[in-house]
PDB file of C-alpha atoms in Angstrom:
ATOM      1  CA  UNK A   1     105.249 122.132 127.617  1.00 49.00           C
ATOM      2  CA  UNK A   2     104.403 121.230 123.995  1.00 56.00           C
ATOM      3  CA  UNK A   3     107.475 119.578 121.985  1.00 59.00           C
ATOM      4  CA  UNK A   4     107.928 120.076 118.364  1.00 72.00           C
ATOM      5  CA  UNK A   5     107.549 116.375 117.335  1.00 77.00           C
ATOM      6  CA  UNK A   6     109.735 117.014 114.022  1.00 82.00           C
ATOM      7  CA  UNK A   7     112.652 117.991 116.897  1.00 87.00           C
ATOM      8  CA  UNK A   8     111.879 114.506 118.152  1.00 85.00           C
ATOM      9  CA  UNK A   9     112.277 112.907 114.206  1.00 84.00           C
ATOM     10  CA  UNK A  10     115.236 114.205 113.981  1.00 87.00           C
ATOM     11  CA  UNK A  11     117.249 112.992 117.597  1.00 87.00           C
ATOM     12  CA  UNK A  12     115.481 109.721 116.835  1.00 85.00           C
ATOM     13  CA  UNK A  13     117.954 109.897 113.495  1.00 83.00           C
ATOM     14  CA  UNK A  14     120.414 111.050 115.228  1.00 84.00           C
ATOM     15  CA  UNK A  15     120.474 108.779 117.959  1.00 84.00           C
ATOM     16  CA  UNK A  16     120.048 105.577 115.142  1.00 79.00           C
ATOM     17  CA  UNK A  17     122.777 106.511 112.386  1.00 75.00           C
ATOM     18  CA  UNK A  18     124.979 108.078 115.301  1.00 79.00           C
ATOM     19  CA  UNK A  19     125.796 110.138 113.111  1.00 80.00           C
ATOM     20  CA  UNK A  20     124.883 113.497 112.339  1.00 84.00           C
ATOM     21  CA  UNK A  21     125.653 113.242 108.821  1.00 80.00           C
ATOM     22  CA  UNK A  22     124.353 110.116 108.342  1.00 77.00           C
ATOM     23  CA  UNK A  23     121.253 111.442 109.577  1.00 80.00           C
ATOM     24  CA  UNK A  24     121.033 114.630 107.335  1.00 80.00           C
ATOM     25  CA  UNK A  25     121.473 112.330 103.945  1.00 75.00           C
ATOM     26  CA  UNK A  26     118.944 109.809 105.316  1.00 72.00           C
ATOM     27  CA  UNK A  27     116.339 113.057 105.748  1.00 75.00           C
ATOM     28  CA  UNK A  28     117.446 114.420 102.829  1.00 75.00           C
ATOM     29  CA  UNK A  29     118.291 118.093 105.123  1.00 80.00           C
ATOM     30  CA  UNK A  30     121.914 119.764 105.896  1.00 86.00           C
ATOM     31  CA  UNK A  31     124.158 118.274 108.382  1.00 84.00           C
ATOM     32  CA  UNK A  32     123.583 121.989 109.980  1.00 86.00           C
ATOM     33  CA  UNK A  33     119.921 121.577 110.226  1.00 87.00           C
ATOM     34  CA  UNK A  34     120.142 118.405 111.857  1.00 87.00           C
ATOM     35  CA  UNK A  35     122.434 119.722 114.737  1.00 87.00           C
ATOM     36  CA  UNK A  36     120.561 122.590 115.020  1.00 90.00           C
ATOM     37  CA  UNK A  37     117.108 120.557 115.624  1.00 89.00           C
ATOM     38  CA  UNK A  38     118.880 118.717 118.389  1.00 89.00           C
ATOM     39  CA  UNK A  39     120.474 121.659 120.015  1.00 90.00           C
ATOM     40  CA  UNK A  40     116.512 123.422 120.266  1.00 90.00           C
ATOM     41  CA  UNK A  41     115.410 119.881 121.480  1.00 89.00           C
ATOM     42  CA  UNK A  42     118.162 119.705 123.955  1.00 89.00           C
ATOM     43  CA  UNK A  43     117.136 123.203 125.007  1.00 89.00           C
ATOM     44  CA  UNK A  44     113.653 122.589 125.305  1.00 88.00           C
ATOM     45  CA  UNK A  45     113.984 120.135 127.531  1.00 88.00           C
ATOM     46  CA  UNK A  46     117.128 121.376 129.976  1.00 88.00           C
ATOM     47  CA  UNK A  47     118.888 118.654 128.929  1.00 91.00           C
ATOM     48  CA  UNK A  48     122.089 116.886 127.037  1.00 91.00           C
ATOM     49  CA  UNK A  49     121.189 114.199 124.913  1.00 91.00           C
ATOM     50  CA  UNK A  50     124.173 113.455 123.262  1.00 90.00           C
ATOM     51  CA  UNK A  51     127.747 113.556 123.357  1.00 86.00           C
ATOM     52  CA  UNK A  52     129.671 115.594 120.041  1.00 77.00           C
ATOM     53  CA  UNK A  53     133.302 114.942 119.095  1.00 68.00           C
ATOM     54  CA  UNK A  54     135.443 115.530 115.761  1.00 59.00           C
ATOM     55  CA  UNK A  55     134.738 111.852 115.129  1.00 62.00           C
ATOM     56  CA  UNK A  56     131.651 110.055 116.612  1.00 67.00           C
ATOM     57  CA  UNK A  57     128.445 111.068 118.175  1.00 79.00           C
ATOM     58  CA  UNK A  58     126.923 109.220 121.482  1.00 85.00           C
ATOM     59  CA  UNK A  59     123.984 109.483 123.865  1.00 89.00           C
ATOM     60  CA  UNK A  60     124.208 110.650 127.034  1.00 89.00           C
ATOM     61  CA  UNK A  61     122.454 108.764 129.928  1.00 90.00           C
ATOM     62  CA  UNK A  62     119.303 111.098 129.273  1.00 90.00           C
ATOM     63  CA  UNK A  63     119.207 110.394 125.375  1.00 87.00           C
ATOM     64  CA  UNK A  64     119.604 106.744 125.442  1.00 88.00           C
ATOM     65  CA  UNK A  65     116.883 106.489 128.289  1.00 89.00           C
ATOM     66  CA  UNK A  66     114.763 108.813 125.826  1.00 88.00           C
ATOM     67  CA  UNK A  67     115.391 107.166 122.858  1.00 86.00           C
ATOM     68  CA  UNK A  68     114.536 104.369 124.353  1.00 85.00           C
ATOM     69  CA  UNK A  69     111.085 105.161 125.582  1.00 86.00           C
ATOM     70  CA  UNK A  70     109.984 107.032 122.228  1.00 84.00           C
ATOM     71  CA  UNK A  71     111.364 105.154 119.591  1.00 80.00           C
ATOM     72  CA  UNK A  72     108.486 102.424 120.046  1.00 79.00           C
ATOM     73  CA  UNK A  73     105.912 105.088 120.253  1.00 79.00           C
ATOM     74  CA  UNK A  74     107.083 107.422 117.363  1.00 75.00           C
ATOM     75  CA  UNK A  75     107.023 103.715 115.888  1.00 71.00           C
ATOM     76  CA  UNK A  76     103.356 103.083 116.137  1.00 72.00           C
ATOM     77  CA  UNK A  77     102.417 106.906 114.723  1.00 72.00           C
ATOM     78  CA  UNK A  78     104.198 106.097 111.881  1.00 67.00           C
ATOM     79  CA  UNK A  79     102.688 102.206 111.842  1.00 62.00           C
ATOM     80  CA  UNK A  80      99.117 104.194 111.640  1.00 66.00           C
ATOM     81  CA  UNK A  81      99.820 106.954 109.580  1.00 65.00           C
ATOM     82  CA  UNK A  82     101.080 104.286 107.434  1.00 59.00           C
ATOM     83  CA  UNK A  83      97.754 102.294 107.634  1.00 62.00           C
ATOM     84  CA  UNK A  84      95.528 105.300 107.213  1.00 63.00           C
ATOM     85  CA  UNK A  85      97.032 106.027 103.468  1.00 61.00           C
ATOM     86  CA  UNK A  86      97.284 102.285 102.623  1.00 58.00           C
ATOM     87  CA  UNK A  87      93.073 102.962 103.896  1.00 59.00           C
ATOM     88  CA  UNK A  88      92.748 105.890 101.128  1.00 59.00           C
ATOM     89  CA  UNK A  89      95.228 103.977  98.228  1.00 68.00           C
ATOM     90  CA  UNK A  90      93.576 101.938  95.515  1.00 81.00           C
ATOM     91  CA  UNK A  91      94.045  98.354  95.763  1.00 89.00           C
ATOM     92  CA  UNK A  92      96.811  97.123  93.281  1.00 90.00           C
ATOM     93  CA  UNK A  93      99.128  93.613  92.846  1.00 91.00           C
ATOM     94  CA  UNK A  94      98.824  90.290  93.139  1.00 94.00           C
ATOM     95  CA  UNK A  95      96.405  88.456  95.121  1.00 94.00           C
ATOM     96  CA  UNK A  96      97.363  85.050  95.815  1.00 94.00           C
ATOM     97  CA  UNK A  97      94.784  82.332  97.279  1.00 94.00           C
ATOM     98  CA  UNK A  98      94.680  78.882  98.208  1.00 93.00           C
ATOM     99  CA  UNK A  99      91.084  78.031  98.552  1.00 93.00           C
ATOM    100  CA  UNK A 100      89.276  74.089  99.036  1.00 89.00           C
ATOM    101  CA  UNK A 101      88.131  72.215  96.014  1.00 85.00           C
ATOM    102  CA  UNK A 102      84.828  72.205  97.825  1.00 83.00           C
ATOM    103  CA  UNK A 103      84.190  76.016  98.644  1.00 86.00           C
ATOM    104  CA  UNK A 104      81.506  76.056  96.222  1.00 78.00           C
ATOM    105  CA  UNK A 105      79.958  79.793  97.358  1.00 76.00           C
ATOM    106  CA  UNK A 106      83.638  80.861  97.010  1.00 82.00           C
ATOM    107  CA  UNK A 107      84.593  79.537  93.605  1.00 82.00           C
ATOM    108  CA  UNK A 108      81.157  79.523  92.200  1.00 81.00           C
ATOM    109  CA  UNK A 109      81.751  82.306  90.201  1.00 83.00           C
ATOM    110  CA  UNK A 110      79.895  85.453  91.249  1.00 87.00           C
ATOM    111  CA  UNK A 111      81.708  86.551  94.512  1.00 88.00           C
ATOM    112  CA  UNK A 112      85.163  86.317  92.350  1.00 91.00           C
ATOM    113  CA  UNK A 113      84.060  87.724  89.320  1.00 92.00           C
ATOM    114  CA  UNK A 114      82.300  90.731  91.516  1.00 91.00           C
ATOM    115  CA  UNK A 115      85.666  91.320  92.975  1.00 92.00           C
ATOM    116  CA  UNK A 116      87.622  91.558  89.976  1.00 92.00           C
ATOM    117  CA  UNK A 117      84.811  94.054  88.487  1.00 92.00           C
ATOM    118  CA  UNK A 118      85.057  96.441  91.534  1.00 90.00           C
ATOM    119  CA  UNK A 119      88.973  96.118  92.199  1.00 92.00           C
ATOM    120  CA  UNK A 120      90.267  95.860  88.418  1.00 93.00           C
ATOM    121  CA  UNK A 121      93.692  96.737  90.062  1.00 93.00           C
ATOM    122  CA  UNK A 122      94.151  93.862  91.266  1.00 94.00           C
ATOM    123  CA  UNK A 123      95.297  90.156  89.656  1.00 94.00           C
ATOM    124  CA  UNK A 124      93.732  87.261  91.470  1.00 94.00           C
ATOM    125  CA  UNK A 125      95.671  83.931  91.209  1.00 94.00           C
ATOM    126  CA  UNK A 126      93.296  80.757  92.922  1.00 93.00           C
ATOM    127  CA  UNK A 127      94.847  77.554  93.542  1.00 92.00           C
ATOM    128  CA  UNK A 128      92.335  75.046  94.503  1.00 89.00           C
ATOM    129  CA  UNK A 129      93.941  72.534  96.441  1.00 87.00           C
ATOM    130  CA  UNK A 130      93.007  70.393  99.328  1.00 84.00           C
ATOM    131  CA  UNK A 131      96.177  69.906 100.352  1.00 84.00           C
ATOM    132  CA  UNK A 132      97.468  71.003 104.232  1.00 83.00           C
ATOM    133  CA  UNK A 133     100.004  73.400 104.298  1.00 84.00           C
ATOM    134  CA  UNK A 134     101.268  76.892 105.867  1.00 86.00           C
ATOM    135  CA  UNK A 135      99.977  79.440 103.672  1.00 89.00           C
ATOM    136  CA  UNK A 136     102.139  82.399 104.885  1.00 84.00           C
ATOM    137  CA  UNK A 137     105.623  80.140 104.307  1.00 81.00           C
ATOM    138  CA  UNK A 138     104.318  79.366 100.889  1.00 87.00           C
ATOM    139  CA  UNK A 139     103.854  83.128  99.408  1.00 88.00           C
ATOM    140  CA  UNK A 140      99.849  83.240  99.707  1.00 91.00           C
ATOM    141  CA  UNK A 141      97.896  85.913 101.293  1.00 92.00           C
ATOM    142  CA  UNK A 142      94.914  84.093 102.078  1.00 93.00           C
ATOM    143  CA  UNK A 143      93.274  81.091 102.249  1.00 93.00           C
ATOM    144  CA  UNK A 144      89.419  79.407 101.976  1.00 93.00           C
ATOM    145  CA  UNK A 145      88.978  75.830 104.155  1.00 90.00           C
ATOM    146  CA  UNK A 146      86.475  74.909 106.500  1.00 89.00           C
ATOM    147  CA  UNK A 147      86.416  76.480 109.892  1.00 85.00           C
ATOM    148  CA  UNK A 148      87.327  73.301 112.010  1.00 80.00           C
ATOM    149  CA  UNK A 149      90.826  72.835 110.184  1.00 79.00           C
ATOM    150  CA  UNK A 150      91.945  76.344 110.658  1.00 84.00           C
ATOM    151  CA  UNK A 151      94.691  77.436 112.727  1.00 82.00           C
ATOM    152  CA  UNK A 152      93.829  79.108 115.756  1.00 76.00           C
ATOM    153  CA  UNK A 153      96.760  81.938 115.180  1.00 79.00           C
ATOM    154  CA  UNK A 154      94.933  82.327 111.886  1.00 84.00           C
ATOM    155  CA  UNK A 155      92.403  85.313 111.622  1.00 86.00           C
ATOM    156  CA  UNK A 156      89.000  83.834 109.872  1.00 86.00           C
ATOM    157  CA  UNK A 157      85.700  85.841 108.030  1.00 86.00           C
ATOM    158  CA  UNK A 158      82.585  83.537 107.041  1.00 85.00           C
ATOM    159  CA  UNK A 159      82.217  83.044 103.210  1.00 85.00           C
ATOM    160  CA  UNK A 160      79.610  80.556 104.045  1.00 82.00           C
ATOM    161  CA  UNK A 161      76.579  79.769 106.445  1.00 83.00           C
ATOM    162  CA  UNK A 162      76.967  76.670 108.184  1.00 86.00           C
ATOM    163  CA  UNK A 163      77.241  73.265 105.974  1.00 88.00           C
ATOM    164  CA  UNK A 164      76.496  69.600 105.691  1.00 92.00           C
ATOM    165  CA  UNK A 165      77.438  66.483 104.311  1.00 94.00           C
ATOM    166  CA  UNK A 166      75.359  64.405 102.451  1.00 96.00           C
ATOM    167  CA  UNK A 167      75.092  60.713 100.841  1.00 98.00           C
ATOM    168  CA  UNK A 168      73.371  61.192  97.261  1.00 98.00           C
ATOM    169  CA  UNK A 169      73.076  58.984  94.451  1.00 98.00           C
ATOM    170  CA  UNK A 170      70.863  58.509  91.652  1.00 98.00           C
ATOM    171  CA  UNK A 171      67.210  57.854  91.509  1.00 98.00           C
ATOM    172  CA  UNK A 172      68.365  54.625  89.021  1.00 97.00           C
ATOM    173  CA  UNK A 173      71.012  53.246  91.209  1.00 98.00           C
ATOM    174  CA  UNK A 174      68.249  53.393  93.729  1.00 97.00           C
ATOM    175  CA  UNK A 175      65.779  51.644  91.567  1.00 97.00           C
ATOM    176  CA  UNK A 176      68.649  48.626  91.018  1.00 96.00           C
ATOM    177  CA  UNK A 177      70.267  48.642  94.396  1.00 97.00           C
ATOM    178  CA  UNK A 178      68.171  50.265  96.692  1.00 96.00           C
ATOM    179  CA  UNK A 179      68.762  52.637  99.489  1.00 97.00           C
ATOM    180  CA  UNK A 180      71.339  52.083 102.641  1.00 97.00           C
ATOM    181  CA  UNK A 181      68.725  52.768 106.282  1.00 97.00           C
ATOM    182  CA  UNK A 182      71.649  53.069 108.022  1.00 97.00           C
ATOM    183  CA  UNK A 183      75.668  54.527 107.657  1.00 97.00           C
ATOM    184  CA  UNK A 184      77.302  50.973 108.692  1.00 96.00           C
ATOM    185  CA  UNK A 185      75.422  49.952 105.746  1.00 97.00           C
ATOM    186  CA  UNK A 186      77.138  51.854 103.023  1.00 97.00           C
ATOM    187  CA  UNK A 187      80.396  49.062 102.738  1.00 95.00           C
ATOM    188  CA  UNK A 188      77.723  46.928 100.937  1.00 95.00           C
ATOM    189  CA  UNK A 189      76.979  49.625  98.097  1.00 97.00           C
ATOM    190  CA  UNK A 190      78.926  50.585  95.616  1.00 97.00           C
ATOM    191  CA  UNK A 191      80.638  54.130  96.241  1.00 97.00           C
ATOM    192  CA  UNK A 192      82.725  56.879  94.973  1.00 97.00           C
ATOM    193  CA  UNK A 193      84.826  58.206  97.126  1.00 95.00           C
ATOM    194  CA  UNK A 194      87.490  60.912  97.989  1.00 92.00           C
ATOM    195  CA  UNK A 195      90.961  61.462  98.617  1.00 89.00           C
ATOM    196  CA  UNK A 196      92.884  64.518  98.918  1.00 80.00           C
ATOM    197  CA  UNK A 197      96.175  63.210  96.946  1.00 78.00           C
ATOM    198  CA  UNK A 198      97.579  60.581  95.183  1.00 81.00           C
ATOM    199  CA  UNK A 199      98.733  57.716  97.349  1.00 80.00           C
ATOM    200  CA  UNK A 200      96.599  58.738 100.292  1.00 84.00           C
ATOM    201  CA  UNK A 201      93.768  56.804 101.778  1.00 88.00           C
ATOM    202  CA  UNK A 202      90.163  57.772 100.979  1.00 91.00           C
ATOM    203  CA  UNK A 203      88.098  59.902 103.183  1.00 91.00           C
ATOM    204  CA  UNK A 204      86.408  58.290 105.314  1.00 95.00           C
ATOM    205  CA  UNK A 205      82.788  59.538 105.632  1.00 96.00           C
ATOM    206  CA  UNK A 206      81.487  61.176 108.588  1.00 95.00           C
ATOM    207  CA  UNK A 207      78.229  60.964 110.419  1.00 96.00           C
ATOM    208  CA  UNK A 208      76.775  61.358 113.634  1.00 95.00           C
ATOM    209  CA  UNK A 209      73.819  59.928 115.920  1.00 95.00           C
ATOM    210  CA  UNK A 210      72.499  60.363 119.241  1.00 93.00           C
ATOM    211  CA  UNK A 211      75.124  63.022 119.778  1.00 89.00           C
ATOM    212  CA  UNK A 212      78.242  60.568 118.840  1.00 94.00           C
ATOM    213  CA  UNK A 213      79.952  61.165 115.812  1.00 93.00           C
ATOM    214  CA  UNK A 214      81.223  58.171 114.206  1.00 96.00           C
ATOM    215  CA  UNK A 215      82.515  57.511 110.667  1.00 95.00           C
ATOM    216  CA  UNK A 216      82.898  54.902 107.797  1.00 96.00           C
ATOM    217  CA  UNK A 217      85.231  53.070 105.749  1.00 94.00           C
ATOM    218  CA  UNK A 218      83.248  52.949 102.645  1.00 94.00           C
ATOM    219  CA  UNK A 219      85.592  50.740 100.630  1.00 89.00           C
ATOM    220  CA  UNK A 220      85.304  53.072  97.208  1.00 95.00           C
ATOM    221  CA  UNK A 221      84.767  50.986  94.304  1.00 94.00           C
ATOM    222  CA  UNK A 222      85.707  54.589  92.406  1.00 95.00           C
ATOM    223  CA  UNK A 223      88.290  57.012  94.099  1.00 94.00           C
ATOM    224  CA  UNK A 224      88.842  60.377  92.625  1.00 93.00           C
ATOM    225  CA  UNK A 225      90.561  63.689  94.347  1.00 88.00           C
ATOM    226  CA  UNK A 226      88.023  65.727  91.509  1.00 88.00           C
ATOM    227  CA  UNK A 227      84.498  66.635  92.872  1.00 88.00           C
ATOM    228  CA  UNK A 228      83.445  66.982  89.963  1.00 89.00           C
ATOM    229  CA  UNK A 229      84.106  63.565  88.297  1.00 94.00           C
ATOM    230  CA  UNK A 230      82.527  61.922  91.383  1.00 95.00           C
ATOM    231  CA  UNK A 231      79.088  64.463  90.925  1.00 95.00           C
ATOM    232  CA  UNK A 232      79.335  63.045  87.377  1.00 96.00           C
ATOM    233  CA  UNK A 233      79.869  59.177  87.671  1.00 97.00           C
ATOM    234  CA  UNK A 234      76.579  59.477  90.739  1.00 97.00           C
ATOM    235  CA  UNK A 235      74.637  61.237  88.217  1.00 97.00           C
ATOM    236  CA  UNK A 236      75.329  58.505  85.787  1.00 97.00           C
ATOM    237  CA  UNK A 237      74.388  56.000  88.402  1.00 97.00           C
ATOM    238  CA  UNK A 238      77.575  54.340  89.037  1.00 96.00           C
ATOM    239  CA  UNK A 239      77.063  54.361  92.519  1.00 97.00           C
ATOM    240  CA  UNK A 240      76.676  56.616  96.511  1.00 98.00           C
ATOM    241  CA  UNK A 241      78.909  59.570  96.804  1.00 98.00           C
ATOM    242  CA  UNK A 242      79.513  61.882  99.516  1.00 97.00           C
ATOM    243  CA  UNK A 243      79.696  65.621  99.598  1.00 94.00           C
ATOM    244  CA  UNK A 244      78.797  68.727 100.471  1.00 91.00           C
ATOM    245  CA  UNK A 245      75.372  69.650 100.322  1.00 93.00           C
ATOM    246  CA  UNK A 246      76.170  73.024  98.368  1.00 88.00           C
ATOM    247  CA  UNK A 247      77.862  71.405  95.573  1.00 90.00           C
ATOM    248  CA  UNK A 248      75.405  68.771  95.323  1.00 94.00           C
ATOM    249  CA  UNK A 249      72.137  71.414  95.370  1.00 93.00           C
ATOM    250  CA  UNK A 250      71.526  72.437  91.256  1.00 93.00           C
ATOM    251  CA  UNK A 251      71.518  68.214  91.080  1.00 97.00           C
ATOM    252  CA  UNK A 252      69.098  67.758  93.903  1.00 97.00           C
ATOM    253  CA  UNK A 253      66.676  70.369  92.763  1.00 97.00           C
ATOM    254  CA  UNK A 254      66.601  68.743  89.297  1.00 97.00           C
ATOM    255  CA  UNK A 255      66.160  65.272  90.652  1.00 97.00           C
ATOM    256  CA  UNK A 256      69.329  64.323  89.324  1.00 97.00           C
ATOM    257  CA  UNK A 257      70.644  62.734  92.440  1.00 98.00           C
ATOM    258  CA  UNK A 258      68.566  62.139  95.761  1.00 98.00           C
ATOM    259  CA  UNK A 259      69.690  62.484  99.327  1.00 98.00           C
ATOM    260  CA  UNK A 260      70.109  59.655 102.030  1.00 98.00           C
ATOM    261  CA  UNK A 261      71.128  59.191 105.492  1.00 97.00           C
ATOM    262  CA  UNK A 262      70.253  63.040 106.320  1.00 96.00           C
ATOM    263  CA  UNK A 263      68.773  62.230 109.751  1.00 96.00           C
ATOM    264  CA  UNK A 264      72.735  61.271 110.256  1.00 96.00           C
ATOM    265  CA  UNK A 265      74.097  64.370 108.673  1.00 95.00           C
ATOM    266  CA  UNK A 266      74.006  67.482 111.049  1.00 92.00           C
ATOM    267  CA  UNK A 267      75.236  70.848 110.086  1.00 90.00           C
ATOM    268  CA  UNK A 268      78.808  72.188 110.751  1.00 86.00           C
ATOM    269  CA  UNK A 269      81.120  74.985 110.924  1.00 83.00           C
ATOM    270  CA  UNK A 270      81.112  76.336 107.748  1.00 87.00           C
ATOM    271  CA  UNK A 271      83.786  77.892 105.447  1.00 89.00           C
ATOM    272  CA  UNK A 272      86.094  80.833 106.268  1.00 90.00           C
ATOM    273  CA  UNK A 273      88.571  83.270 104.301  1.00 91.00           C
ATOM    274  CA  UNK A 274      91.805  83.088 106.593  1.00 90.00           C
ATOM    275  CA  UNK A 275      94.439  84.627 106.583  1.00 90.00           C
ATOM    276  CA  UNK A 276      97.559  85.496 109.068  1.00 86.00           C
ATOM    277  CA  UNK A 277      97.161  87.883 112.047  1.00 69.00           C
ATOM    278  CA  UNK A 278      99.069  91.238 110.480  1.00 63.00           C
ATOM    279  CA  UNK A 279      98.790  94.448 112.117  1.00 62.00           C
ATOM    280  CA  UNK A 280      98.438  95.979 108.486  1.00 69.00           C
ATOM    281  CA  UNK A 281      97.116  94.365 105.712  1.00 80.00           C
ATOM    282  CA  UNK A 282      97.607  95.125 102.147  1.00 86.00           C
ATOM    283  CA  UNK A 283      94.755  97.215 100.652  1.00 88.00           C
ATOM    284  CA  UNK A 284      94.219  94.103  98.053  1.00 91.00           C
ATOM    285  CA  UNK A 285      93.604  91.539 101.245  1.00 92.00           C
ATOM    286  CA  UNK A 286      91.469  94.536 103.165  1.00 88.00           C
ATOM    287  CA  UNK A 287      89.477  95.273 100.061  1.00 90.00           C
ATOM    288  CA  UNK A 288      88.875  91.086  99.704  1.00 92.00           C
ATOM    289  CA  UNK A 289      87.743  90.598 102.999  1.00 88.00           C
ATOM    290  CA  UNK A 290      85.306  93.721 103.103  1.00 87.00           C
ATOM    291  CA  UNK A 291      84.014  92.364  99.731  1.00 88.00           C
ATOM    292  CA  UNK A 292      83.367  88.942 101.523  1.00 85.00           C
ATOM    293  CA  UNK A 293      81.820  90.608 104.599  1.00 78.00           C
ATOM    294  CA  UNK A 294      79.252  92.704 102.577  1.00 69.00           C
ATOM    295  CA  UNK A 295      78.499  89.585  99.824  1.00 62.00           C
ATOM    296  CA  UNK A 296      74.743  89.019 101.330  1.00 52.00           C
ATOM    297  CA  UNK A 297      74.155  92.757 101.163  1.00 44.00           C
ATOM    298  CA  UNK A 298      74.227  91.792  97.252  1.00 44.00           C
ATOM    299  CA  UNK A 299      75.679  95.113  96.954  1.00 39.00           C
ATOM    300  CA  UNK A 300      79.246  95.694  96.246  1.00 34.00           C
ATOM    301  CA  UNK A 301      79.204  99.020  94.781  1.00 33.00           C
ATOM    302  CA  UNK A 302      80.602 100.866  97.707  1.00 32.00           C
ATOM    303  CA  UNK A 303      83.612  98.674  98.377  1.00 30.00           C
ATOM    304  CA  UNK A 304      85.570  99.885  95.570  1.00 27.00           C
TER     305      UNK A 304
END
């Protein structure tokens, strides 16, 4: 026996507001048309399913137990009709990331500015910051950090391949100092280091041999939360640094700074556009996250 499901809308209306006016105003129909849609449900099925006085309106045993049993599933129709236009609507609003200071592929330029060229609906606003905190409490919809730091009731896409760290400095710091053969070395040199925030300890850098990972307290002559500044001052020879070998690259291939210790710096998990395990997501986060997923493609045009 097939069931008019628009029958079913409106006892589902009925049976919320308790009300048969209440419903009408809410569907924008007559309070006739409502009881009339209940009374052909009610007839269709052989049943009472609720209770009509001058004043109030109740289930019966048979409504509640159907309401019950519908009102999740008429629920998810909705939930995916819902979904399927957000699919077909044009991706609009405010996009609001917190991404590391050292997702270079990420904040390079190109996959952002490719973005904004094939969604200009939408108004990106990047916070670099490498500072820890819950991204959904603090109004963003996504973040960019390195795989190994994310939370596991986070969902994660690749914006990277894998990564490493590396020890670089400049060919004439080298020519003055020489070159550490070994990580427990490094405290003797003079380095420039990391920290994530004012009054917190520098990073402590991070190697691994034989299969044991191990790391150092390099003692930073130079501490700096800015990449940047410590890229510069190596450059300049003022010392080691440590990094990631992506942001270090352009200075490598130019001879600018030189790479040491690599035998001790294995690959890793690399970086990952997060965000927070929705049923739905906004068109503006779903249209981001295909854009990511298609970026070696080198072809964006049909993610608009």
């Amino acid at each position: 026996m097939s069931t008019d499901l628009n029958l079913v809308s409106v006892f589902l209306a009925v049976a919320d507001a308790r009300s048969f006016r209440a419903a009408a105003e809410r569907m924008g129909v007559t309070r006739s048309a409502v009881s009339q849609a209940v009374r052909r449900l009610e007839d269709r099925l052989g049943v009472a399913l609720v209770q009509r006085t001058t004043r109030s309106v109740s289930l019966t045993e048979a409504g509640a137990q159907l309401h019950r049993r519908i009102a999740p599933a008429i629920a998810e129709v909705e939930t995916a009709l819902d979904a399927a236009r957000d699919r077909e609507a044009k991706p609009t609003g405010l996009l609001r990331l917190a991404v590391s200071s050292i997702a270079e592929r990420f904040i390079s330029g190109p996959l952002l500015s490719s973005f904004a060229d094939a969604h200009p609906g939408v108004l990106l606003d990047v916070t670099v910051t490498d500072e820890e905190f819950d991204i959904v409490a603090e109004g963003y919809d996504a973040g960019v950090r390195l795989g190994e730091v994310i939370e596991q009731d986070m969902i994660a896409v690749a914006v990277s391949g894998d990564q490493r760290q590396l020890v670089v400095a400049a060919p004439s710091y080298l020519e003055r100092f020489g070159a550490p053969s070994h990580p427990i070395e490094l405290p003797r040199y003079s380095c420039i280091g990391w920290r994530p925030a004012p009054g917190m300890a520098p990073y402590r850098w991070e190697f691994e041999e034989d299969g044991r990972e191990f790391d150092v307290a390099v003692n930073p002559r130079i501490t700096t939360n800015d990449m940047w500044l410590m890229v510069r001052t190596a450059c300049a020879g003022g010392g080691l640094t440590f990094g990631m070998e992506e942001t270090f690259r352009p200075y490598l291939d130019r001879g600018e700074l030189v790479p040491l210790l690599e035998e001790y710096c294995p690959p890793f998990q690399g970086f990952y556009l997060y965000f927070a395990d929705r049923r739905n997501l906004p068109p503006k986060l779903r249209a981001l996250i295909n854009h990511v997923r298609y970026r070696d493609a080198g072809d964006y045009s049909g993610l608009r």
